[in-house]
Short mmCIF file of N, CA and C in Angstrom, two decimals:
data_model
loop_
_atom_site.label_atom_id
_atom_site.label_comp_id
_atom_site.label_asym_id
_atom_site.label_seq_id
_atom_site.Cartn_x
_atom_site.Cartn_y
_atom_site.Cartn_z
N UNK R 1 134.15 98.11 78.67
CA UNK R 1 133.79 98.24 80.07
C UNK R 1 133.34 96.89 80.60
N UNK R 2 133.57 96.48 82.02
CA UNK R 2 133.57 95.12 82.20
C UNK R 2 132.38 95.39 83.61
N UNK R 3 131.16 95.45 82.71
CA UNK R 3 130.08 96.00 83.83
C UNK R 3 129.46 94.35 84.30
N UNK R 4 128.76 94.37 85.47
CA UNK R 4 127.59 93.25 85.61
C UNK R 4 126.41 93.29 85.06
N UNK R 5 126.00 94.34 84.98
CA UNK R 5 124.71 94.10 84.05
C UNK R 5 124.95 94.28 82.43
N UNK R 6 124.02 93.65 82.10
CA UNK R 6 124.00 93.71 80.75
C UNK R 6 123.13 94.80 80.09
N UNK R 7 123.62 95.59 79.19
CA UNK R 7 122.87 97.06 79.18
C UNK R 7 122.37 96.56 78.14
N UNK R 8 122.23 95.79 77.15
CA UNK R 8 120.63 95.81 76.28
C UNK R 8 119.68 95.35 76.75
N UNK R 9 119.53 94.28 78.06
CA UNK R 9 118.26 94.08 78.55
C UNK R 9 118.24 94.41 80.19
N UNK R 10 119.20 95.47 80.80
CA UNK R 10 118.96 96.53 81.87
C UNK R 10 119.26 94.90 83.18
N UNK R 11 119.89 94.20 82.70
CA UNK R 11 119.71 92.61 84.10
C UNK R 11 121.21 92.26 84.35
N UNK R 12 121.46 92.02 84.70
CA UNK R 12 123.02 91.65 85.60
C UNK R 12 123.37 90.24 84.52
N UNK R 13 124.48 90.11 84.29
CA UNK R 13 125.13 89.45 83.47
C UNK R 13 125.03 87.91 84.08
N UNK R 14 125.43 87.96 85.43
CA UNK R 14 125.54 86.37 86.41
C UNK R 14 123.98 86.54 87.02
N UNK R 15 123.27 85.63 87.21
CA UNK R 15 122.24 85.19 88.00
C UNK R 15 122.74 85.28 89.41
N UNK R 16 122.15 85.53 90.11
CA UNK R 16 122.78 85.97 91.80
C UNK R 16 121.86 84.58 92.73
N UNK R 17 122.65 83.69 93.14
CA UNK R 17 121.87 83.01 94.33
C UNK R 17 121.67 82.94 95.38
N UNK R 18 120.89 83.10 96.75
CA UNK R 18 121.12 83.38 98.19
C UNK R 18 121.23 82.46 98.64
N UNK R 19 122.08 82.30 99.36
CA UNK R 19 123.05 81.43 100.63
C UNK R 19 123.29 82.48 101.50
N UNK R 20 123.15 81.18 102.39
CA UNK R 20 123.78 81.78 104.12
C UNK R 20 125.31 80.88 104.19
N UNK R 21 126.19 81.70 103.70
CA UNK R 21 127.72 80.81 103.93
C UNK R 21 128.70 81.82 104.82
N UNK R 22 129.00 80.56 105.99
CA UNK R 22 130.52 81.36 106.23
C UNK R 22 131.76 81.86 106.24
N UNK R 23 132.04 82.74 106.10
CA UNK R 23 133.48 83.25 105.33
C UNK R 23 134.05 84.36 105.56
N UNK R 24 135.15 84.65 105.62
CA UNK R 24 136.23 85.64 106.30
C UNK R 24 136.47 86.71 104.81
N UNK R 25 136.30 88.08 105.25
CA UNK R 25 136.81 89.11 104.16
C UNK R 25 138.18 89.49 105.04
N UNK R 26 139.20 89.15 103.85
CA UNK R 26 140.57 90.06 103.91
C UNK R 26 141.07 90.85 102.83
N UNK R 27 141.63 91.58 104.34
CA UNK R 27 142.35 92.93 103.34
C UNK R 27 143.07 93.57 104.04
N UNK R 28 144.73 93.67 103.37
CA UNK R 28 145.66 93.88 103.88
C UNK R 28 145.79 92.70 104.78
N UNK R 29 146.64 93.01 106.31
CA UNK R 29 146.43 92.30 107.24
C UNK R 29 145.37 92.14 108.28
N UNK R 30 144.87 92.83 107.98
CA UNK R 30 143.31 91.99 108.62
C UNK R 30 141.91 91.06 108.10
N UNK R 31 141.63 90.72 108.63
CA UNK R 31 140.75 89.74 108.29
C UNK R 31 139.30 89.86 109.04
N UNK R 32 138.15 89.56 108.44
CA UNK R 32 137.04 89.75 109.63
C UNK R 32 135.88 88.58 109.10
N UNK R 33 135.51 88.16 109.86
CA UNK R 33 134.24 87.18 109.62
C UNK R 33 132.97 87.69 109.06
N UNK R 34 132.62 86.83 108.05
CA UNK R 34 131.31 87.71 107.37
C UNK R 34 130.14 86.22 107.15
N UNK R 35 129.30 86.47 106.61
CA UNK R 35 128.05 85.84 106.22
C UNK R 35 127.67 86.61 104.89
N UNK R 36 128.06 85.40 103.60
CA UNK R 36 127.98 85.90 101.99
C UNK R 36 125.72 85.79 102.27
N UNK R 37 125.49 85.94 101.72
CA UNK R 37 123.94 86.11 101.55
C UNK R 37 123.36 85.97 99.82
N UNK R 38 124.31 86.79 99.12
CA UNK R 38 124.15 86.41 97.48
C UNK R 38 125.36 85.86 96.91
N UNK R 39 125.57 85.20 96.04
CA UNK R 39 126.20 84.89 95.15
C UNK R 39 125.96 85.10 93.92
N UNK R 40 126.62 85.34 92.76
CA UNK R 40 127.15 85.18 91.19
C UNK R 40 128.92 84.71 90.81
N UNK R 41 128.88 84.63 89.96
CA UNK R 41 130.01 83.92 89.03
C UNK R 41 130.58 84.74 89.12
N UNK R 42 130.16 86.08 89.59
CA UNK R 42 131.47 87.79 89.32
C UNK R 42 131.32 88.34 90.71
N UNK R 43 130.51 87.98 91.80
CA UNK R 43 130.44 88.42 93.25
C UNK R 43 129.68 88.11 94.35
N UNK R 44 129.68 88.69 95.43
CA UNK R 44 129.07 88.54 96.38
C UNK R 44 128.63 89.83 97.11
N UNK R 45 127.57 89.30 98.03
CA UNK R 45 127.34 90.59 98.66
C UNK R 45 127.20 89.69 100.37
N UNK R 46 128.19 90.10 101.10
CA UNK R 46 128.59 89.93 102.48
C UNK R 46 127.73 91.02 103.61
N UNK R 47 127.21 90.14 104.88
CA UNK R 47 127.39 91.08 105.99
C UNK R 47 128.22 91.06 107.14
N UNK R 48 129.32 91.70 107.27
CA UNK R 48 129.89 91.97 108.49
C UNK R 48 129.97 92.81 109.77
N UNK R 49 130.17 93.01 110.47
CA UNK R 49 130.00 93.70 111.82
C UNK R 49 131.00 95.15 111.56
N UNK R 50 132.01 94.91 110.44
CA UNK R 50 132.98 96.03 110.59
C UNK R 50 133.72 95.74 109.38
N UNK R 51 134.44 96.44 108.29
CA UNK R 51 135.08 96.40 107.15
C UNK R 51 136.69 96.42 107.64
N UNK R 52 137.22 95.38 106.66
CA UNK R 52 138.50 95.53 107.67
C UNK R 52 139.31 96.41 106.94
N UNK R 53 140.42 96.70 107.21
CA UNK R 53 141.34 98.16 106.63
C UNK R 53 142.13 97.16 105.90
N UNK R 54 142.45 98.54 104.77
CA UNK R 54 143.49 97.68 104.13
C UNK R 54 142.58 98.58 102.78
N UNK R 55 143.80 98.65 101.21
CA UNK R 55 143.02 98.86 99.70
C UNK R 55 142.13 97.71 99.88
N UNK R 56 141.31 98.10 98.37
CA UNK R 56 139.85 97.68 97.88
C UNK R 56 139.95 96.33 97.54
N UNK R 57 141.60 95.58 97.24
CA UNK R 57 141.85 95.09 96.92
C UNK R 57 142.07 93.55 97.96
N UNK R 58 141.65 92.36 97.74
CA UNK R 58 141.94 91.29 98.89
C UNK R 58 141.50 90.61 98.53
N UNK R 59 140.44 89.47 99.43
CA UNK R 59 140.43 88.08 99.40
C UNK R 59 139.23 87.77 100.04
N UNK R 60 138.13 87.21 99.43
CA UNK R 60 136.93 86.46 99.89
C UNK R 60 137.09 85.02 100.49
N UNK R 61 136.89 84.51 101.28
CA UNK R 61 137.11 83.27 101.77
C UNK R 61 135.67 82.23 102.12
N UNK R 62 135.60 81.46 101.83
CA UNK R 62 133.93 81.24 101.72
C UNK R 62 133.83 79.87 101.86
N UNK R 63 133.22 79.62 103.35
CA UNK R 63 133.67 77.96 103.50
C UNK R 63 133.22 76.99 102.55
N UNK R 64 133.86 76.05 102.47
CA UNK R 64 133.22 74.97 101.53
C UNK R 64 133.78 75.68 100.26
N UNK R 65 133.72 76.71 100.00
CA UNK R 65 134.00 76.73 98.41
C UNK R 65 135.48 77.39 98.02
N UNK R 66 136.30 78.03 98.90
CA UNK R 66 137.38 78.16 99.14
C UNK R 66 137.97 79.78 98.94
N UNK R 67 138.89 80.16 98.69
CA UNK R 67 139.38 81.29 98.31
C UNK R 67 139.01 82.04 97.33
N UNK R 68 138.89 83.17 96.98
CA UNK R 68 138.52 84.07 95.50
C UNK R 68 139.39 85.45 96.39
N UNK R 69 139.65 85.71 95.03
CA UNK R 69 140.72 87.11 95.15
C UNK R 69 139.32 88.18 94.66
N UNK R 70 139.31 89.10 95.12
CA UNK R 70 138.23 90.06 94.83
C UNK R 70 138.61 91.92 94.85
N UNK R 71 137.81 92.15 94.46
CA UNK R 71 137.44 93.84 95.11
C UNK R 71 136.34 94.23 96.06
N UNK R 72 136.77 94.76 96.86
CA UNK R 72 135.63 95.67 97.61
C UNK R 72 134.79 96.70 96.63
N UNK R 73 133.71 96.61 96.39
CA UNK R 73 133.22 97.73 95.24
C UNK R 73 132.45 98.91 95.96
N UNK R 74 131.75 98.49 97.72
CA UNK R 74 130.93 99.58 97.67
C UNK R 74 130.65 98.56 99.54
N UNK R 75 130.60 99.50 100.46
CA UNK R 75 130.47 98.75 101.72
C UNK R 75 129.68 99.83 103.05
N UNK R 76 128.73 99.48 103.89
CA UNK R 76 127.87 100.12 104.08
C UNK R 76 126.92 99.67 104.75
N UNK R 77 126.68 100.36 105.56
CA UNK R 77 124.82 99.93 106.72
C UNK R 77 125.42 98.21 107.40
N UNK R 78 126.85 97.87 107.55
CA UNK R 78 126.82 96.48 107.70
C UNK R 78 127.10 95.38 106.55
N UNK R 79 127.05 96.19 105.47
CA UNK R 79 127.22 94.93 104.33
C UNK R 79 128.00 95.49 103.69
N UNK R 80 128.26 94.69 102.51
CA UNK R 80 129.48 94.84 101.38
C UNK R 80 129.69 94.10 100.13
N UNK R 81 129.98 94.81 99.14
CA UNK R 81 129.76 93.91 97.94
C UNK R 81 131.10 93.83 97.32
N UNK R 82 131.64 92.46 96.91
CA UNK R 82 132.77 92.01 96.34
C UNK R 82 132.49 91.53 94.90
N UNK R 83 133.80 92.01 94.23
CA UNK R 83 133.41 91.60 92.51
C UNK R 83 134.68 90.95 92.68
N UNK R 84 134.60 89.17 92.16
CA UNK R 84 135.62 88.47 92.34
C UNK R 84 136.74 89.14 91.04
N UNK R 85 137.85 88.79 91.30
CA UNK R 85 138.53 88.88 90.32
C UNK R 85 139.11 87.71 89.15
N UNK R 86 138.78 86.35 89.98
CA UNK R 86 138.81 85.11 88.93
C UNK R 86 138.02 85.24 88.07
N UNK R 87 138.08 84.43 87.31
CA UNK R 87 137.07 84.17 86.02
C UNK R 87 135.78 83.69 86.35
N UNK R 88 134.53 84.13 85.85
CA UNK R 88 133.17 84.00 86.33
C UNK R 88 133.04 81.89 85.97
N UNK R 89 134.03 81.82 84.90
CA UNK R 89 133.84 80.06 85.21
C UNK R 89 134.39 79.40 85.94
N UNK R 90 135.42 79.82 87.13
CA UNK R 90 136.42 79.25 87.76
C UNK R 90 135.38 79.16 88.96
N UNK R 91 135.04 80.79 88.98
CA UNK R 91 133.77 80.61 90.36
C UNK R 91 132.37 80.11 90.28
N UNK R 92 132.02 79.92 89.25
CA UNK R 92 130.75 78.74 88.89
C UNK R 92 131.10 77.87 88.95
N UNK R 93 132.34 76.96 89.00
CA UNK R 93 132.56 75.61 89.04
C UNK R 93 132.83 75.06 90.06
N UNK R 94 133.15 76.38 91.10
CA UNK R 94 133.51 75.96 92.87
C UNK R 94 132.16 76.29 93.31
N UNK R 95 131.12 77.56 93.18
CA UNK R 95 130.13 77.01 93.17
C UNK R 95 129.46 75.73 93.15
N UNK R 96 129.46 75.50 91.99
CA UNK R 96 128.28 74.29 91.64
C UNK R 96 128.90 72.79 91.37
N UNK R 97 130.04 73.01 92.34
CA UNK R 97 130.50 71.74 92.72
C UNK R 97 130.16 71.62 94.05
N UNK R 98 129.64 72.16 94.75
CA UNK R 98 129.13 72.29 96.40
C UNK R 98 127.68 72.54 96.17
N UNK R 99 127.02 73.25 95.72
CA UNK R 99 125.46 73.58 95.35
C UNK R 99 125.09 73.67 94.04
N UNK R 100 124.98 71.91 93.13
CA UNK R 100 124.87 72.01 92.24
C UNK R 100 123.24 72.19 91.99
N UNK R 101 122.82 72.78 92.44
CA UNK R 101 121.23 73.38 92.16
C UNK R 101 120.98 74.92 91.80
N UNK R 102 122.10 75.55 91.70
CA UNK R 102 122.36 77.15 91.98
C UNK R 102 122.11 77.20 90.31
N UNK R 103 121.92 76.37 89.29
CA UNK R 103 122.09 76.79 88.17
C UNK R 103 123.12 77.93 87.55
N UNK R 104 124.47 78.23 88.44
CA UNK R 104 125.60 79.02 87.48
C UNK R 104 126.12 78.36 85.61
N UNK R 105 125.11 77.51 85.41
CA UNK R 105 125.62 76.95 84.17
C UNK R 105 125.80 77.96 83.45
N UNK R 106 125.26 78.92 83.82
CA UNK R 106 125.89 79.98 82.28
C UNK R 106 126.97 80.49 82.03
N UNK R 107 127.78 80.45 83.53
CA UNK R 107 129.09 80.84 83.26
C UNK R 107 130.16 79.82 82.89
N UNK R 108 129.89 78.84 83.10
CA UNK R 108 130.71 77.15 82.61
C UNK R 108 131.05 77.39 81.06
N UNK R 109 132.01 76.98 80.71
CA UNK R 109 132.32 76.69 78.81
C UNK R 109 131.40 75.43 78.75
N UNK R 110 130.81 75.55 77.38
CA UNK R 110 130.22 74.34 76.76
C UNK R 110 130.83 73.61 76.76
N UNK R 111 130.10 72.09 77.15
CA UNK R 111 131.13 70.91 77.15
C UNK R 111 130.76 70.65 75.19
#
């Protein structure tokens, strides 16, 4: 099972950081402007004004740090949470090549 938290110590696998970034959720052919608020190496949690149509399936867009292919997992009261579908080191490294203070080092390979 490819959960976020880690079930022997009950805590989420990625460290989550808050930012105010701007960025477009798509899906299907629409697209809508959002504001990410958390980050991790496996997702985000967005607020938008309206969820756009389309499967669960699409595209996070997140200025400065660029594209991630994702899922919609759960969306609601205005917000929405995306579990990227890249690799948690592909998105720690576009991370923390723009906010290298976010500490995602855990998802990086050892140099």
């Amino acid at each position: 099972m490819n959960s976020t938290r880690d079930a022997s110590h009950g805590r989420r696998r990625y460290e989550r950081k808050h930012v105010l970034l701007a960025g477009r959720l798509l899906r299907g052919v629409d697209t809508v402007s959002c504001l990410v608020t958390d980050i991790s190496a496996n997702g985000a949690r967005i607020v938008l004004d309206r969820c756009p149509e389309g499967d669960r399936f699409g595209a996070l867009h997140i200025d400065r740090f660029g594209l991630f292919a994702g899922e919609l997992r759960w969306a609601g009261d205005g917000s929405a949470g995306i579990r990227f579908l890249d690799q948690p080191k592909t998105v720690a490294a576009a991370v923390a090549a723009v906010l290298p203070f976010t500490g995602m080092s855990e998802a990086l390979p050892a140099a």
